[in-house]
Short mmCIF file of C-alpha atoms in Angstrom, two decimals:
data_model
loop_
_atom_site.label_atom_id
_atom_site.label_comp_id
_atom_site.label_asym_id
_atom_site.label_seq_id
_atom_site.Cartn_x
_atom_site.Cartn_y
_atom_site.Cartn_z
CA MET K 8 7.79 -14.71 -21.54
CA LEU K 9 10.13 -12.44 -23.48
CA VAL K 10 13.13 -14.49 -22.34
CA LYS K 11 11.71 -17.53 -24.08
CA VAL K 12 10.99 -15.61 -27.30
CA VAL K 13 14.28 -13.76 -27.74
CA ARG K 14 17.23 -15.91 -28.77
CA GLY K 15 20.88 -15.08 -29.27
CA ARG K 16 23.03 -12.42 -27.69
CA LEU K 17 20.10 -10.21 -26.67
CA ASN K 18 18.78 -12.85 -24.30
CA GLY K 19 20.07 -12.27 -20.78
CA ASP K 20 18.44 -15.42 -19.42
CA GLY K 21 16.73 -13.38 -16.72
CA ALA K 22 19.87 -11.60 -15.51
CA LEU K 23 19.49 -7.83 -15.35
CA VAL K 24 23.19 -7.05 -15.38
CA HIS K 25 25.99 -9.17 -16.79
CA SER K 26 29.17 -9.04 -14.77
CA GLY K 27 31.23 -9.88 -17.85
CA SER K 28 34.93 -9.63 -17.14
CA ILE K 29 34.60 -7.74 -13.85
CA ASP K 30 36.57 -9.38 -11.08
CA PRO K 31 34.42 -9.74 -7.94
CA LYS K 32 37.43 -8.71 -5.84
CA GLU K 33 37.26 -5.22 -7.41
CA LEU K 34 33.77 -4.70 -6.00
CA GLU K 35 34.75 -5.50 -2.42
CA ILE K 36 35.45 -2.76 0.10
CA ASP K 37 38.93 -2.69 1.58
CA PRO K 38 39.14 -3.33 5.34
CA GLY K 39 40.26 0.23 6.09
CA MET K 40 37.19 1.75 4.48
CA GLN K 41 34.94 -0.82 6.16
CA GLN K 42 36.42 0.12 9.54
CA LYS K 43 35.77 3.82 8.85
CA ARG K 44 32.18 3.05 7.89
CA GLU K 45 31.58 1.05 11.07
CA HIS K 46 32.98 3.76 13.41
CA ILE K 47 29.79 5.81 13.88
CA THR K 48 29.93 9.20 15.58
CA ILE K 49 27.42 11.96 16.15
CA GLN K 50 29.62 14.33 14.13
CA ASN K 51 29.46 12.00 11.12
CA MET K 52 25.70 11.74 11.43
CA GLY K 53 25.44 15.53 11.50
CA VAL K 54 27.72 15.90 8.49
CA GLY K 55 25.69 13.28 6.60
CA LEU K 56 22.44 15.06 7.44
CA LEU K 57 23.88 18.42 6.40
CA VAL K 58 25.26 17.15 3.09
CA SER K 59 22.12 15.21 2.18
CA GLY K 60 19.99 18.22 3.11
CA GLY K 61 22.21 20.43 0.97
CA PHE K 62 21.88 18.17 -2.04
CA PHE K 63 18.12 18.01 -1.48
CA ALA K 64 17.88 21.81 -1.28
CA TRP K 65 19.98 22.14 -4.43
CA GLY K 66 17.74 19.71 -6.29
CA SER K 67 14.52 21.28 -5.09
CA SER K 68 15.68 24.73 -6.20
CA PHE K 69 15.17 23.50 -9.78
CA ARG K 70 11.62 22.30 -9.13
CA ALA K 71 9.67 22.07 -12.41
CA ARG K 72 11.56 24.98 -13.95
CA GLY K 73 13.19 24.58 -17.30
CA THR K 74 16.28 26.54 -18.19
CA ARG K 75 17.83 27.40 -21.48
CA TRP K 76 20.36 24.59 -20.84
CA GLY K 77 17.82 21.84 -20.45
CA PRO K 78 14.26 20.72 -19.83
CA ALA K 79 12.38 20.93 -16.57
CA LEU K 80 13.25 17.93 -14.43
CA PRO K 81 11.61 16.90 -11.18
CA TYR K 82 13.76 17.91 -8.23
CA THR K 83 14.51 14.30 -7.36
CA HIS K 84 16.10 13.79 -10.77
CA THR K 85 18.24 16.90 -10.37
CA HIS K 86 19.24 15.74 -6.90
CA ILE K 87 20.27 12.28 -8.11
CA ILE K 88 22.15 13.62 -11.15
CA THR K 89 24.05 16.12 -9.00
CA VAL K 90 25.07 13.47 -6.46
CA ALA K 91 26.16 11.15 -9.30
CA ILE K 92 28.31 13.90 -10.86
CA PHE K 93 29.93 14.63 -7.50
CA LYS K 94 30.60 10.93 -6.93
CA ILE K 95 31.98 10.27 -10.42
CA THR K 96 34.30 13.28 -10.41
CA ASP K 97 35.45 12.47 -6.84
CA ILE K 98 34.86 16.04 -5.63
CA VAL K 99 33.61 15.03 -2.19
CA PRO K 100 36.31 14.05 0.36
CA GLU K 101 36.31 10.52 1.74
CA TYR K 102 35.24 11.47 5.25
CA ILE K 103 32.12 13.16 3.88
CA GLU K 104 31.32 10.05 1.82
CA VAL K 105 31.66 7.95 4.97
CA ALA K 106 29.41 10.36 6.89
CA CYS K 107 26.78 10.23 4.14
CA TYR K 108 26.97 6.43 4.12
CA GLN K 109 26.42 6.34 7.89
CA TRP K 110 23.47 8.75 7.63
CA PHE K 111 21.95 6.63 4.85
CA GLN K 112 22.30 3.47 6.95
CA PHE K 113 20.68 5.22 9.92
CA VAL K 114 17.71 6.36 7.84
CA MET K 115 17.29 3.00 6.11
CA LYS K 116 17.46 0.94 9.30
CA ASN K 117 15.46 3.20 11.61
CA LEU K 118 13.09 5.36 9.59
CA THR K 119 11.98 3.30 6.60
CA ASN K 120 9.50 1.16 8.53
CA VAL K 121 8.07 4.19 10.29
CA LEU K 122 7.61 6.08 7.01
CA LEU K 123 5.95 3.10 5.34
CA LEU K 124 3.60 2.62 8.27
CA ALA K 125 2.78 6.34 8.38
CA SER K 126 1.96 6.42 4.66
CA LEU K 127 -0.23 3.34 5.06
CA MET K 128 -2.07 4.88 8.00
CA LEU K 129 -2.58 8.15 6.12
CA SER K 130 -4.07 6.32 3.16
CA VAL K 131 -6.39 4.35 5.45
CA LEU K 132 -7.42 7.50 7.31
CA SER K 133 -8.07 9.40 4.11
CA GLY K 134 -10.26 6.53 2.91
CA LEU K 135 -12.18 6.57 6.19
CA LEU K 136 -12.63 10.35 6.10
CA THR K 137 -13.95 10.32 2.54
CA ALA K 138 -16.40 7.54 3.45
CA VAL K 139 -17.83 9.58 6.34
#
């Protein structure tokens, strides 16, 4: 509805992000990096788990606690901001980025459906238990 009301340069015609002058070739992954991402090893999975667990522990150490440098943020926000800073400043070596990518792909492909089903079952069970 808002798209039909707003006219001019503020109207995105339903597009969330304008690509503008970005060349699509810049967003593609080079074949060398793609080959590294596809070569999955147990060591990479362990490194990915360790790094993601470390970032999670770092973020949860700031749970609902404000500091004199800033307001209290939920730990997930702190976690995401920290990972973004590390990625932008290119602090993390490439092999750790590849390991984290492989761990993310493992979790997304294998555990997402299980977690969604478990949360659904818990909500159904809680509804049944409160009805009894």
